[in-house]
Amino acid sequence: VPTWKNLTESFKNELPSSIKSETDDMKVAQIYKNTYGEKAYLDKVRDVLKDGKVAFNPIHRAILQLNPVHIITTNYDNLIEQSIESYYKQYDIITKDSDLPYYRYPNKVVKMHGDFRSGNIVLTEEDYYNYAANFPLIRSFVTSLFTTNVVLFVGFSFSDLNLKIILNDIKTILN
């Protein structure tokens, strides 16, 4: 799957040359969405990130072999779900706040930045700035997990604005 940088560069290739030097990925995504509209923006993200064209890999298998109670991901793809299905594991997939009250299993995959199926991905400046309002239950759930559990981060850069805010909130509350 292409990287976040690949996605940003793909946006820049279709925007005016004045945007080429922009280094704020969220701003580039916002400009693309504002320029081309919601549908074209989502289609572009799906196309560049190869939605439905890639399969899970050994990393997903290794994550499941750890038998995590919950998996929190910022990825929009369904690779974790593919791996879960292939191993007949039971996890509820949480992609939006309305999914949380209707869980069936004790284990959850929390897609805290939405997913392609729901069309609620978090990528633009507005998405990040409005995260607490758009995903209040997921944000609270993730915050509670961070305060009461050991969390293993895999393939995560810690540059994500939402995670920084959540971790800062926890630090402030717990001194």
PDB file of C-alpha atoms in Angstrom:
ATOM      1  CA  VAL A   1       0.000   0.000   0.000  1.00  0.00           C
ATOM      2  CA  PRO A   2       1.440   3.381  -0.880  1.00  0.00           C
ATOM      3  CA  THR A   3       2.504   5.664   1.944  1.00  0.00           C
ATOM      4  CA  TRP A   4       0.908   8.853   3.244  1.00  0.00           C
ATOM      5  CA  LYS A   5       3.626  10.770   1.330  1.00  0.00           C
ATOM      6  CA  ASN A   6       2.653   9.008  -1.908  1.00  0.00           C
ATOM      7  CA  LEU A   7      -0.935  10.085  -1.360  1.00  0.00           C
ATOM      8  CA  THR A   8       0.047  13.695  -0.674  1.00  0.00           C
ATOM      9  CA  GLU A   9       2.268  13.795  -3.765  1.00  0.00           C
ATOM     10  CA  SER A  10      -0.574  12.407  -5.846  1.00  0.00           C
ATOM     11  CA  PHE A  11      -2.810  15.231  -4.625  1.00  0.00           C
ATOM     12  CA  LYS A  12      -0.108  17.804  -5.408  1.00  0.00           C
ATOM     13  CA  ASN A  13       0.279  16.491  -8.960  1.00  0.00           C
ATOM     14  CA  GLU A  14      -3.289  17.561  -9.719  1.00  0.00           C
ATOM     15  CA  LEU A  15      -3.165  20.911  -7.916  1.00  0.00           C
ATOM     16  CA  PRO A  16      -1.667  24.237  -9.036  1.00  0.00           C
ATOM     17  CA  SER A  17       2.131  24.471  -8.966  1.00  0.00           C
ATOM     18  CA  SER A  18       1.931  26.947  -6.060  1.00  0.00           C
ATOM     19  CA  ILE A  19       0.899  23.988  -3.846  1.00  0.00           C
ATOM     20  CA  LYS A  20       3.915  21.826  -4.774  1.00  0.00           C
ATOM     21  CA  SER A  21       6.048  23.326  -1.978  1.00  0.00           C
ATOM     22  CA  GLU A  22       3.353  22.903   0.715  1.00  0.00           C
ATOM     23  CA  THR A  23       4.608  20.585   3.466  1.00  0.00           C
ATOM     24  CA  ASP A  24       1.431  20.315   5.548  1.00  0.00           C
ATOM     25  CA  ASP A  25      -0.171  17.075   4.343  1.00  0.00           C
ATOM     26  CA  MET A  26      -3.522  17.837   5.980  1.00  0.00           C
ATOM     27  CA  LYS A  27      -3.655  21.192   4.198  1.00  0.00           C
ATOM     28  CA  VAL A  28      -2.831  19.578   0.839  1.00  0.00           C
ATOM     29  CA  ALA A  29      -5.644  17.052   1.346  1.00  0.00           C
ATOM     30  CA  GLN A  30      -8.006  19.884   2.318  1.00  0.00           C
ATOM     31  CA  ILE A  31      -7.113  21.908  -0.785  1.00  0.00           C
ATOM     32  CA  TYR A  32      -7.637  18.858  -2.991  1.00  0.00           C
ATOM     33  CA  LYS A  33     -11.029  18.138  -1.410  1.00  0.00           C
ATOM     34  CA  ASN A  34     -12.102  21.774  -1.679  1.00  0.00           C
ATOM     35  CA  THR A  35     -10.939  21.959  -5.297  1.00  0.00           C
ATOM     36  CA  TYR A  36     -12.411  18.717  -6.644  1.00  0.00           C
ATOM     37  CA  GLY A  37     -15.255  17.931  -4.240  1.00  0.00           C
ATOM     38  CA  GLU A  38     -16.009  15.110  -1.815  1.00  0.00           C
ATOM     39  CA  LYS A  39     -16.604  12.321  -4.357  1.00  0.00           C
ATOM     40  CA  ALA A  40     -13.472  12.981  -6.435  1.00  0.00           C
ATOM     41  CA  TYR A  41     -11.438  13.335  -3.251  1.00  0.00           C
ATOM     42  CA  LEU A  42     -12.635   9.998  -1.808  1.00  0.00           C
ATOM     43  CA  ASP A  43     -12.195   8.284  -5.188  1.00  0.00           C
ATOM     44  CA  LYS A  44      -8.634   9.597  -5.364  1.00  0.00           C
ATOM     45  CA  VAL A  45      -7.770   8.382  -1.867  1.00  0.00           C
ATOM     46  CA  ARG A  46      -9.272   4.956  -2.607  1.00  0.00           C
ATOM     47  CA  ASP A  47      -7.408   4.723  -5.906  1.00  0.00           C
ATOM     48  CA  VAL A  48      -3.995   5.787  -4.585  1.00  0.00           C
ATOM     49  CA  LEU A  49      -4.257   3.601  -1.482  1.00  0.00           C
ATOM     50  CA  LYS A  50      -5.413   0.664  -3.649  1.00  0.00           C
ATOM     51  CA  ASP A  51      -8.671   0.062  -1.835  1.00  0.00           C
ATOM     52  CA  GLY A  52      -9.859  -3.471  -2.582  1.00  0.00           C
ATOM     53  CA  LYS A  53      -6.725  -4.306  -4.588  1.00  0.00           C
ATOM     54  CA  VAL A  54      -4.369  -5.495  -1.865  1.00  0.00           C
ATOM     55  CA  ALA A  55      -4.391  -8.348   0.618  1.00  0.00           C
ATOM     56  CA  PHE A  56      -3.233  -8.669   4.202  1.00  0.00           C
ATOM     57  CA  ASN A  57       0.370  -9.678   4.810  1.00  0.00           C
ATOM     58  CA  PRO A  58       2.538 -11.333   7.503  1.00  0.00           C
ATOM     59  CA  ILE A  59       2.471  -8.186   9.637  1.00  0.00           C
ATOM     60  CA  HIS A  60      -1.309  -8.457  10.018  1.00  0.00           C
ATOM     61  CA  ARG A  61      -0.943 -12.139  10.834  1.00  0.00           C
ATOM     62  CA  ALA A  62       1.720 -11.376  13.468  1.00  0.00           C
ATOM     63  CA  ILE A  63      -0.515  -8.750  15.091  1.00  0.00           C
ATOM     64  CA  LEU A  64      -3.329 -11.287  15.427  1.00  0.00           C
ATOM     65  CA  GLN A  65      -0.936 -13.887  16.843  1.00  0.00           C
ATOM     66  CA  LEU A  66      -0.366 -11.514  19.775  1.00  0.00           C
ATOM     67  CA  ASN A  67      -4.056 -12.083  20.611  1.00  0.00           C
ATOM     68  CA  PRO A  68      -4.772  -8.418  21.317  1.00  0.00           C
ATOM     69  CA  VAL A  69      -7.998  -7.591  23.093  1.00  0.00           C
ATOM     70  CA  HIS A  70      -8.412  -4.517  20.910  1.00  0.00           C
ATOM     71  CA  ILE A  71      -6.709  -3.219  17.802  1.00  0.00           C
ATOM     72  CA  ILE A  72      -6.728   0.509  17.211  1.00  0.00           C
ATOM     73  CA  THR A  73      -5.805   1.630  13.734  1.00  0.00           C
ATOM     74  CA  THR A  74      -5.775   4.855  11.766  1.00  0.00           C
ATOM     75  CA  ASN A  75      -5.791   2.941   8.476  1.00  0.00           C
ATOM     76  CA  TYR A  76      -8.853   3.141   6.239  1.00  0.00           C
ATOM     77  CA  ASP A  77      -8.299  -0.165   4.419  1.00  0.00           C
ATOM     78  CA  ASN A  78      -9.745  -3.548   5.344  1.00  0.00           C
ATOM     79  CA  LEU A  79      -6.473  -5.483   5.622  1.00  0.00           C
ATOM     80  CA  ILE A  80      -6.878  -6.197   9.326  1.00  0.00           C
ATOM     81  CA  GLU A  81     -10.431  -7.341   8.683  1.00  0.00           C
ATOM     82  CA  GLN A  82      -9.207  -9.682   5.910  1.00  0.00           C
ATOM     83  CA  SER A  83      -6.699 -11.204   8.312  1.00  0.00           C
ATOM     84  CA  ILE A  84      -9.328 -11.601  11.041  1.00  0.00           C
ATOM     85  CA  GLU A  85     -11.656 -13.394   8.633  1.00  0.00           C
ATOM     86  CA  SER A  86      -8.923 -15.716   7.370  1.00  0.00           C
ATOM     87  CA  TYR A  87      -8.107 -16.795  10.925  1.00  0.00           C
ATOM     88  CA  TYR A  88     -11.737 -17.012  12.038  1.00  0.00           C
ATOM     89  CA  LYS A  89     -11.178 -14.533  14.862  1.00  0.00           C
ATOM     90  CA  GLN A  90     -14.081 -12.667  16.411  1.00  0.00           C
ATOM     91  CA  TYR A  91     -13.733  -8.900  16.540  1.00  0.00           C
ATOM     92  CA  ASP A  92     -16.295  -6.175  16.188  1.00  0.00           C
ATOM     93  CA  ILE A  93     -15.247  -3.573  13.652  1.00  0.00           C
ATOM     94  CA  ILE A  94     -15.842  -0.052  14.924  1.00  0.00           C
ATOM     95  CA  THR A  95     -15.673   2.592  12.204  1.00  0.00           C
ATOM     96  CA  LYS A  96     -18.075   5.203  13.555  1.00  0.00           C
ATOM     97  CA  ASP A  97     -19.555   6.181  16.904  1.00  0.00           C
ATOM     98  CA  SER A  98     -22.856   4.455  16.214  1.00  0.00           C
ATOM     99  CA  ASP A  99     -21.025   1.086  16.027  1.00  0.00           C
ATOM    100  CA  LEU A 100     -19.840   1.178  19.644  1.00  0.00           C
ATOM    101  CA  PRO A 101     -23.109   0.409  21.476  1.00  0.00           C
ATOM    102  CA  TYR A 102     -23.871  -2.607  19.288  1.00  0.00           C
ATOM    103  CA  TYR A 103     -20.846  -4.802  19.824  1.00  0.00           C
ATOM    104  CA  ARG A 104     -21.173  -8.587  20.014  1.00  0.00           C
ATOM    105  CA  TYR A 105     -17.639  -9.660  20.929  1.00  0.00           C
ATOM    106  CA  PRO A 106     -15.282  -8.618  23.712  1.00  0.00           C
ATOM    107  CA  ASN A 107     -12.609  -7.815  21.098  1.00  0.00           C
ATOM    108  CA  LYS A 108     -12.748  -4.776  18.847  1.00  0.00           C
ATOM    109  CA  VAL A 109     -10.928  -3.260  15.909  1.00  0.00           C
ATOM    110  CA  VAL A 110     -11.342   0.474  16.340  1.00  0.00           C
ATOM    111  CA  LYS A 111     -10.732   2.340  13.116  1.00  0.00           C
ATOM    112  CA  MET A 112     -10.338   5.704  14.789  1.00  0.00           C
ATOM    113  CA  HIS A 113      -9.924   7.562  11.499  1.00  0.00           C
ATOM    114  CA  GLY A 114     -12.897   5.908   9.831  1.00  0.00           C
ATOM    115  CA  ASP A 115     -12.706   3.638   6.835  1.00  0.00           C
ATOM    116  CA  PHE A 116     -13.399   3.413   3.129  1.00  0.00           C
ATOM    117  CA  ARG A 117     -16.686   1.504   3.564  1.00  0.00           C
ATOM    118  CA  SER A 118     -18.189   4.184   5.793  1.00  0.00           C
ATOM    119  CA  GLY A 119     -16.672   6.993   3.718  1.00  0.00           C
ATOM    120  CA  ASN A 120     -15.792   8.849   6.914  1.00  0.00           C
ATOM    121  CA  ILE A 121     -12.012   9.043   6.619  1.00  0.00           C
ATOM    122  CA  VAL A 122     -10.000  11.548   8.637  1.00  0.00           C
ATOM    123  CA  LEU A 123      -7.370  13.130   6.415  1.00  0.00           C
ATOM    124  CA  THR A 124      -8.006  16.838   5.827  1.00  0.00           C
ATOM    125  CA  GLU A 125      -7.435  19.784   8.159  1.00  0.00           C
ATOM    126  CA  GLU A 126     -11.171  20.041   8.821  1.00  0.00           C
ATOM    127  CA  ASP A 127     -11.351  16.328   9.619  1.00  0.00           C
ATOM    128  CA  TYR A 128      -8.635  16.670  12.248  1.00  0.00           C
ATOM    129  CA  TYR A 129      -9.927  19.927  13.720  1.00  0.00           C
ATOM    130  CA  ASN A 130     -13.449  18.496  14.004  1.00  0.00           C
ATOM    131  CA  TYR A 131     -12.394  15.058  15.203  1.00  0.00           C
ATOM    132  CA  ALA A 132     -13.626  15.455  18.799  1.00  0.00           C
ATOM    133  CA  ALA A 133     -17.049  16.560  17.518  1.00  0.00           C
ATOM    134  CA  ASN A 134     -17.313  13.942  14.759  1.00  0.00           C
ATOM    135  CA  PHE A 135     -15.992  10.935  16.715  1.00  0.00           C
ATOM    136  CA  PRO A 136     -16.687  11.724  20.400  1.00  0.00           C
ATOM    137  CA  LEU A 137     -17.439   8.128  21.474  1.00  0.00           C
ATOM    138  CA  ILE A 138     -14.506   6.598  19.626  1.00  0.00           C
ATOM    139  CA  ARG A 139     -12.233   9.311  21.020  1.00  0.00           C
ATOM    140  CA  SER A 140     -13.469   8.593  24.569  1.00  0.00           C
ATOM    141  CA  PHE A 141     -13.118   4.843  24.080  1.00  0.00           C
ATOM    142  CA  VAL A 142      -9.559   5.152  22.759  1.00  0.00           C
ATOM    143  CA  THR A 143      -8.661   7.549  25.578  1.00  0.00           C
ATOM    144  CA  SER A 144      -9.988   5.084  28.154  1.00  0.00           C
ATOM    145  CA  LEU A 145      -7.959   2.259  26.592  1.00  0.00           C
ATOM    146  CA  PHE A 146      -4.794   4.350  26.733  1.00  0.00           C
ATOM    147  CA  THR A 147      -5.341   5.131  30.411  1.00  0.00           C
ATOM    148  CA  THR A 148      -6.149   1.586  31.549  1.00  0.00           C
ATOM    149  CA  ASN A 149      -4.137  -0.745  29.303  1.00  0.00           C
ATOM    150  CA  VAL A 150      -0.693  -1.408  27.950  1.00  0.00           C
ATOM    151  CA  VAL A 151      -0.697  -0.253  24.342  1.00  0.00           C
ATOM    152  CA  LEU A 152       1.669  -1.571  21.694  1.00  0.00           C
ATOM    153  CA  PHE A 153       2.173   0.785  18.742  1.00  0.00           C
ATOM    154  CA  VAL A 154       3.071  -0.891  15.455  1.00  0.00           C
ATOM    155  CA  GLY A 155       4.053   1.134  12.387  1.00  0.00           C
ATOM    156  CA  PHE A 156       2.931   4.403  13.916  1.00  0.00           C
ATOM    157  CA  SER A 157       4.947   7.606  13.653  1.00  0.00           C
ATOM    158  CA  PHE A 158       3.472   9.526  16.584  1.00  0.00           C
ATOM    159  CA  SER A 159       3.047  12.519  14.293  1.00  0.00           C
ATOM    160  CA  ASP A 160      -0.733  12.077  14.140  1.00  0.00           C
ATOM    161  CA  LEU A 161      -2.468  15.165  15.528  1.00  0.00           C
ATOM    162  CA  ASN A 162      -5.371  13.237  17.100  1.00  0.00           C
ATOM    163  CA  LEU A 163      -3.074  10.882  18.955  1.00  0.00           C
ATOM    164  CA  LYS A 164      -0.960  13.780  20.209  1.00  0.00           C
ATOM    165  CA  ILE A 165      -4.055  15.537  21.539  1.00  0.00           C
ATOM    166  CA  ILE A 166      -5.386  12.382  23.205  1.00  0.00           C
ATOM    167  CA  LEU A 167      -2.033  11.604  24.836  1.00  0.00           C
ATOM    168  CA  ASN A 168      -1.679  15.221  25.971  1.00  0.00           C
ATOM    169  CA  ASP A 169      -5.163  15.118  27.501  1.00  0.00           C
ATOM    170  CA  ILE A 170      -4.270  11.958  29.405  1.00  0.00           C
ATOM    171  CA  LYS A 171      -0.987  13.486  30.590  1.00  0.00           C
ATOM    172  CA  THR A 172      -2.823  16.601  31.803  1.00  0.00           C
ATOM    173  CA  ILE A 173      -5.519  14.617  33.617  1.00  0.00           C
ATOM    174  CA  LEU A 174      -3.065  12.231  35.279  1.00  0.00           C
ATOM    175  CA  ASN A 175      -0.391  14.883  35.918  1.00  0.00           C
TER     176      ASN A 175
END
